[in-house]
Coordinates of C-alpha atoms in Angstrom, one line a residue:
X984 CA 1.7 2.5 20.6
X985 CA -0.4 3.7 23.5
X986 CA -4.1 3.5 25.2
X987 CA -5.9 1.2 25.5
X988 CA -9.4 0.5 23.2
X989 CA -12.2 0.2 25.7
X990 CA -14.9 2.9 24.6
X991 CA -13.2 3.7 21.0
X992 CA -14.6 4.6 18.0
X993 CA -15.1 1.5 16.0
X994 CA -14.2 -1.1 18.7
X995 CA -17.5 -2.8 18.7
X996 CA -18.2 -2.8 15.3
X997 CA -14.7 -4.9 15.0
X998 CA -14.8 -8.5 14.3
X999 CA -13.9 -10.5 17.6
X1000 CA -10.6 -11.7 15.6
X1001 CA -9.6 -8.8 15.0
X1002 CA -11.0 -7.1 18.3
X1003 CA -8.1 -9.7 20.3
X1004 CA -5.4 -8.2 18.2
X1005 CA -6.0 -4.7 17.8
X1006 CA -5.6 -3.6 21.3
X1007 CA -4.0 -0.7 21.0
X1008 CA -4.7 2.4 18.9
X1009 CA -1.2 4.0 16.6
X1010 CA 0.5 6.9 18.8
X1011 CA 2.1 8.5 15.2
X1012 CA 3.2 11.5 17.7
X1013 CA 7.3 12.7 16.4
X1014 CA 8.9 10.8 19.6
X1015 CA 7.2 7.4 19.5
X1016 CA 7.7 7.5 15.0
X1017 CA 12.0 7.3 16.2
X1018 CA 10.6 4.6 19.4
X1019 CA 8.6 2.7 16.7
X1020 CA 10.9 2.2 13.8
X1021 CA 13.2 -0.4 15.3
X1022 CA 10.6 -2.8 17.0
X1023 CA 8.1 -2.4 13.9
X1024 CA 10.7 -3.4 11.5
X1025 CA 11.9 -6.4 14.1
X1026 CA 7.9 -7.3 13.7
X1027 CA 8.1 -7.4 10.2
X1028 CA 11.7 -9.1 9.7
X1029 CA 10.4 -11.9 11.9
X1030 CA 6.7 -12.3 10.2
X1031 CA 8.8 -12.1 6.5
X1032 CA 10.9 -14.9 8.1
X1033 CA 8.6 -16.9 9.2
X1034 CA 6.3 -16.7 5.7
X1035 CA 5.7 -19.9 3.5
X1036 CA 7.4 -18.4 0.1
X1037 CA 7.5 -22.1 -1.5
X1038 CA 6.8 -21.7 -5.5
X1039 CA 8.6 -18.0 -5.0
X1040 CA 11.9 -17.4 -6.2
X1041 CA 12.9 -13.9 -3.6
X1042 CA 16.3 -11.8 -4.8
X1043 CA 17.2 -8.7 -3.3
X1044 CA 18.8 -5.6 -5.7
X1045 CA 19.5 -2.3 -5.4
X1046 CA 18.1 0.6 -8.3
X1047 CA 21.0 3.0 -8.9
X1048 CA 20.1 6.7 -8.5
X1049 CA 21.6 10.2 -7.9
X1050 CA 20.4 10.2 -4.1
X1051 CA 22.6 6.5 -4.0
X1052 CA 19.9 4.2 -5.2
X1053 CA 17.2 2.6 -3.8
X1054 CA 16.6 -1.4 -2.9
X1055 CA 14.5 -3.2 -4.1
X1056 CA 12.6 -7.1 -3.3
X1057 CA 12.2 -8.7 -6.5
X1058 CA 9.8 -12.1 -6.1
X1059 CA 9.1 -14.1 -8.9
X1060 CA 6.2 -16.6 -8.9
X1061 CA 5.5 -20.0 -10.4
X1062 CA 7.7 -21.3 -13.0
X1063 CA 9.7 -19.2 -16.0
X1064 CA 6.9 -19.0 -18.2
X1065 CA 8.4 -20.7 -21.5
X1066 CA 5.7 -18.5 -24.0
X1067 CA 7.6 -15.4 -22.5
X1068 CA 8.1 -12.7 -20.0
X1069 CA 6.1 -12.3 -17.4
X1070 CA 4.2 -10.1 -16.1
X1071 CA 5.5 -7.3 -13.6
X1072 CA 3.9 -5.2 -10.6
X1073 CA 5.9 -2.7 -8.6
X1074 CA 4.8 -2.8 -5.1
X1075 CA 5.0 0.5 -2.4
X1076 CA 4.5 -0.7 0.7
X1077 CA 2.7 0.6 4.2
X1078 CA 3.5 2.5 7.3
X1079 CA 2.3 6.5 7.5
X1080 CA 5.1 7.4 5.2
X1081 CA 7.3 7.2 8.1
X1082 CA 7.9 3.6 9.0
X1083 CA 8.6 0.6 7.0
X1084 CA 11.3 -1.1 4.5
X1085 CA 11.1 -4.4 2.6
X1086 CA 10.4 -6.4 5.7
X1087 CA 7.0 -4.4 6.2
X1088 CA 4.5 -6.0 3.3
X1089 CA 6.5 -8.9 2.6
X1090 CA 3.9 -11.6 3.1
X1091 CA 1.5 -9.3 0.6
X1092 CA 4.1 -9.6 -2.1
X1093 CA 4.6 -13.0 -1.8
X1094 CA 0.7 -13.7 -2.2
X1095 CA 0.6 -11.2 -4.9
X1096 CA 3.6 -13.2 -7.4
X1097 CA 2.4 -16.5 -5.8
X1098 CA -1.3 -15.9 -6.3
X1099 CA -0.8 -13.3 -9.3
X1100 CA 1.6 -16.2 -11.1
X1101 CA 4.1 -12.8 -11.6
X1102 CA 6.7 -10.4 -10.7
X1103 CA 6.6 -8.1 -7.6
X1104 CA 9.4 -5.6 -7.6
X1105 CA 9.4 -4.0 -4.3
X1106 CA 10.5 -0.6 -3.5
X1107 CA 12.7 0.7 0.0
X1108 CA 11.5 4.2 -0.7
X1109 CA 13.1 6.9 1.6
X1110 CA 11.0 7.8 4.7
X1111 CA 9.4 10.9 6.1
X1112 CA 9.8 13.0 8.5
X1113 CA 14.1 13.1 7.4
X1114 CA 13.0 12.9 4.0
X1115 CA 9.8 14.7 3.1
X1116 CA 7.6 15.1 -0.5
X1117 CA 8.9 14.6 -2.9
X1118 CA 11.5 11.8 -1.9
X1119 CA 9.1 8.9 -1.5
X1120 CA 7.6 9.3 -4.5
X1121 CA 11.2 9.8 -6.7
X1122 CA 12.1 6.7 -5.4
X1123 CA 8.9 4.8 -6.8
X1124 CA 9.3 6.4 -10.1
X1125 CA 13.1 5.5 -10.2
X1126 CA 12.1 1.3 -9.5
X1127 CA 9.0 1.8 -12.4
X1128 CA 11.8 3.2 -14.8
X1129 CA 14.5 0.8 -13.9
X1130 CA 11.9 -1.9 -14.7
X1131 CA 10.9 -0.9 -17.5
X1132 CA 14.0 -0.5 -19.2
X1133 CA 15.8 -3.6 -17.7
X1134 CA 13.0 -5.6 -18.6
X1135 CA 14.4 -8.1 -20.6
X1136 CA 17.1 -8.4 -18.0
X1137 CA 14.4 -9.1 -15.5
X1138 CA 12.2 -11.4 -17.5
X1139 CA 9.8 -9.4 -17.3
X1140 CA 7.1 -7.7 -20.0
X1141 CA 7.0 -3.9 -20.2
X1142 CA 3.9 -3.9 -22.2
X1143 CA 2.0 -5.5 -18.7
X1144 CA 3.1 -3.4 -16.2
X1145 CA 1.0 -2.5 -12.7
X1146 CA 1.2 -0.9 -9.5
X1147 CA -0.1 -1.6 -6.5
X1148 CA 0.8 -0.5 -2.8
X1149 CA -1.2 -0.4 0.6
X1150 CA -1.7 2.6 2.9
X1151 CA 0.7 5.2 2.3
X1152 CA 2.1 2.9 -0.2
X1153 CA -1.4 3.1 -2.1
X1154 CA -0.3 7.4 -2.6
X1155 CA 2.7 6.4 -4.1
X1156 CA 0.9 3.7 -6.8
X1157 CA -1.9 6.0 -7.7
X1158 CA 0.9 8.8 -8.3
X1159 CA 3.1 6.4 -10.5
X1160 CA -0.3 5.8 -12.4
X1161 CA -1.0 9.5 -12.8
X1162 CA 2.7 9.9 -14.0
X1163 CA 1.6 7.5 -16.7
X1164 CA -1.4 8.6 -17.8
X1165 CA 0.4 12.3 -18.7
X1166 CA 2.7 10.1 -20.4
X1167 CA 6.1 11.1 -18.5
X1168 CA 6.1 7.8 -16.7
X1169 CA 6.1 4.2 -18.6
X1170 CA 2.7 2.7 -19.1
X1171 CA 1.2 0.9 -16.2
X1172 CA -2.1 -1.0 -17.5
X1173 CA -3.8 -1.8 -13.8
X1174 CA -3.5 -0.2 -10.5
X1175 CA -4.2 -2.2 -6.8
X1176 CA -4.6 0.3 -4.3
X1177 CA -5.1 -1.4 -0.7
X1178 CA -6.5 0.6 1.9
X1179 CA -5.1 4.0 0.2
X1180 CA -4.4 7.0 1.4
X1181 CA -5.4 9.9 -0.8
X1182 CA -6.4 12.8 0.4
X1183 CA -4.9 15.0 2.9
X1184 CA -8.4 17.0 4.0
X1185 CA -11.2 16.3 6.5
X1186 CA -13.7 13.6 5.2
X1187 CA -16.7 11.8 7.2
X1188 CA -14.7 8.9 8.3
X1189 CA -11.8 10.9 9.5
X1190 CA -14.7 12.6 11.6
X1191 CA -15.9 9.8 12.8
X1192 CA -12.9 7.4 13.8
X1193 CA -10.8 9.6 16.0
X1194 CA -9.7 7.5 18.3
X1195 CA -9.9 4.0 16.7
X1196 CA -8.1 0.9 16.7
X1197 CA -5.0 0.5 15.0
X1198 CA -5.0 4.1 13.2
X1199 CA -7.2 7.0 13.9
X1200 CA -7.1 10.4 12.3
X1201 CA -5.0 11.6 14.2
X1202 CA -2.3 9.7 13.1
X1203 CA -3.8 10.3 9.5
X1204 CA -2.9 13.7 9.9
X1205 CA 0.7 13.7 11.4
X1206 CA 1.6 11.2 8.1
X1207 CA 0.5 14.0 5.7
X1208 CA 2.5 16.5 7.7
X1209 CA 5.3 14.5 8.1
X1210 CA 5.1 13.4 4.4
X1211 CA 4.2 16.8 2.8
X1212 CA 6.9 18.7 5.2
X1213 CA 6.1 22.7 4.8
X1214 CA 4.9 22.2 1.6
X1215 CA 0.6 22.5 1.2
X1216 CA -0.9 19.3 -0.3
X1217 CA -0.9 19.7 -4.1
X1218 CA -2.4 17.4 -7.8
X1219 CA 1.3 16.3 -7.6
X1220 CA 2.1 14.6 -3.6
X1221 CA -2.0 14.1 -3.2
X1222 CA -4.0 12.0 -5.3
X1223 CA -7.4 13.2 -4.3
X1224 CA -6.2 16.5 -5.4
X1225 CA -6.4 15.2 -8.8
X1226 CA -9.2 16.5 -11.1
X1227 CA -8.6 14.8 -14.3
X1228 CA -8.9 11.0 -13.8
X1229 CA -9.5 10.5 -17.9
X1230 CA -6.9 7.6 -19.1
X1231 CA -6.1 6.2 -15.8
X1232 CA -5.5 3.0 -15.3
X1233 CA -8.0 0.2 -14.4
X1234 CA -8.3 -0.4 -10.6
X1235 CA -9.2 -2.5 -7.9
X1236 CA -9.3 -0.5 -4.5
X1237 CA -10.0 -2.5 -1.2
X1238 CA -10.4 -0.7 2.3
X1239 CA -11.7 -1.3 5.6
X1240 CA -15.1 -0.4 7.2
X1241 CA -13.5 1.2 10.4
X1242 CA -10.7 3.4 9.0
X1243 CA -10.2 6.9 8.6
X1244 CA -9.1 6.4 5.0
X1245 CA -12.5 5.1 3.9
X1246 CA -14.2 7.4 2.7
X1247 CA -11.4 8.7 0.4
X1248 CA -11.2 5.4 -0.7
X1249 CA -14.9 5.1 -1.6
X1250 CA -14.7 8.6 -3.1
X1251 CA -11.9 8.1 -5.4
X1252 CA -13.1 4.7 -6.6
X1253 CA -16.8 6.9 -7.4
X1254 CA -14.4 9.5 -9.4
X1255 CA -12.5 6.6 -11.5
X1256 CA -15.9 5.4 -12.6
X1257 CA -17.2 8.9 -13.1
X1258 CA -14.3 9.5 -15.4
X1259 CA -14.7 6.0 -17.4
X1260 CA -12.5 4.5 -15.9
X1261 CA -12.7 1.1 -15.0
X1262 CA -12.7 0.2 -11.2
X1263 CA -13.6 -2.5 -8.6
X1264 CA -14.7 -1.3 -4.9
X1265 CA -14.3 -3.7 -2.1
X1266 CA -15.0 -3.0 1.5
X1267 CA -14.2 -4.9 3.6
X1268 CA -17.0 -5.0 6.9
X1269 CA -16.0 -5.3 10.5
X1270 CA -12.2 -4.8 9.9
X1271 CA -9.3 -1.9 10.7
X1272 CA -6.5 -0.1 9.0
X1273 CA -4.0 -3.0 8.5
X1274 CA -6.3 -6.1 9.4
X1275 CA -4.2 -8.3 6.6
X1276 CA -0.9 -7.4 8.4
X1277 CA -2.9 -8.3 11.6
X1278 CA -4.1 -11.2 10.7
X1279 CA -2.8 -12.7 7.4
X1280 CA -4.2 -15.6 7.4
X1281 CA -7.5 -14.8 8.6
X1282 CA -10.5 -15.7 6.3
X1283 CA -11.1 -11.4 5.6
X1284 CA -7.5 -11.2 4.6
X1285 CA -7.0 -14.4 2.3
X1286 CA -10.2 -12.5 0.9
X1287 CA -8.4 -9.7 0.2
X1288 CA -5.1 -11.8 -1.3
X1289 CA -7.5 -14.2 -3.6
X1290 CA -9.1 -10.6 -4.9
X1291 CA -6.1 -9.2 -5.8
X1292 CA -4.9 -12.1 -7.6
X1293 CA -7.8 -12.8 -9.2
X1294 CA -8.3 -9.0 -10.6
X1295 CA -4.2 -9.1 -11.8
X1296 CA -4.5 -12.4 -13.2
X1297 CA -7.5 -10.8 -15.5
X1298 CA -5.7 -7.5 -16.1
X1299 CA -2.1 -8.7 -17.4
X1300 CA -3.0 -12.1 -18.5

């Protein structure tokens, strides 16, 4: 992190709660992603360790694969519902595609089974730059197919089965609900996608937030390349790239007002409903890129946790 806010894109528009927090903008440069990764994830182990989980039962496992498997955070909330399995989502979650682990959107998964009254299975996909397209994604598909087919095992129901991820973890959901939708992944009946990212080329808001707080495009466009490697964005790694939205899904996408991702956001959401598909838009005004990892229980992001619920609770109930 680096450089300080004063005369940024976005800063004023900020909400003062969030303008004390967000003080510095992401430096997402090849050096500082090595300098980040062990402070950010000691961030995140704290915040998870501090988080009120009462009412969710948390198990840790591990989804066995040729690359040597891939852990998973299973949280399971309320009581074992005694009229049957219940319903499951499998999260992805944030951080560029190059930062992150269980620890990152822990408090978010815990509001979503809490909230959601359901299972969150959590992935640990592998990171980029050292592991590039397609890893990230092969480890997603590998926790939706272990959950499916282990479903009795997990108590959970097969036949009400969503996604959901935030950020870069949003790319990986929509592309587990494209899988599905050309039938060579298991059915997924709702998709949450959280401040996605979902294109790789130039919009309007990457234009216009260059330089603002907590991630600018700049650091939009190192992720991609560190993601994507030397391969060119294609349907498959970039969601946006998609033409044919027919048969996806239901969604509910949320984004911020001062993000570089919004407009893709707002775009993609227009595209679903062009198609027939069923979609909820939500942004949210006077916030940043990461605002409910910033300020979890600020008004805007119990907001964004009571939405979610609310739109799984009517999708797999």
């Amino acid at each position: 992190m680096s450089g300080h806010l004063s005369g940024l894109d976005g800063l004023k528009r900020l909400d003062p709660a969030l303008r004390a927090v967000a003080t510095t903008r992401t430096d997402f440069s090849p050096a500082s992603i090595q300098l980040m990764r062990e402070p950010f994830n000691r961030r995140r182990r704290e915040a998870a360790e501090q988080t009120d989980a009462q009412g969710v039962r948390i198990v840790d496992d591990t989804v066995a694969t040729e690359s040597g498997g891939v852990p998973v955070r299973i949280y399971r909330g309320g009581e074992p519902d005694p009229a049957g399995p219940a319903p499951v989502i499998v999260y992805c979650h944030a951080g560029g595609f190059a930062l992150g682990n269980l620890d990152t959107d822990h408090r978010q998964c815990v509001e979503l089974a809490r909230r959601g009254r359901c299972t969150v299975v959590s992935v640990d996909y592998r990171l980029a730059p050292e592991h590039p397209f397609p890893a990230a994604l092969d480890d997603a598909i590998a926790a939706l197919r272990w959950v499916a087919a282990e479903a009795a095992g997990l108590g959970v129901d097969p036949a009400r089965l969503a996604v959901a991820g935030s950020s870069a973890g949003a790319t990986l959901a929509a592309c587990l609900a494209h899988g599905a939708a050309d039938g060579s992944l298991p059915t997924i009946v709702f998709q949450v996608l959280h401040q996605p990212v979902l294109d790789d080329r130039e919009t309007a808001s990457k234009a216009e937030f260059c330089t603002s707080p907590a991630f600018d495009s700049e650091a939009a466009d190192l992720m991609w390349r560190y993601y994507l490697g030397p391969q060119a964005g294609s349907v498959a790694s970039v969601p946006a790239r998609r033409q044919r939205l027919l048969g996806l899904p239901p969604a509910l996408i949320t984004c911020a007002e001062i993000d570089p991702f919004r407009d893709e956001a707002v775009d993609y959401a227009l595209e679903l409903l062009r198609s027939g598909v069923s979609t909820e838009l939500h942004v949210f005004p006077r916030t940043c890129h990461g605002f409910d990892s910033l300020l979890p229980d600020w008004s805007a992001a119990q907001r964004l946790f009571e939405l979610q619920s609310d739109a799984l609770r009517r999708a797999l109930r």
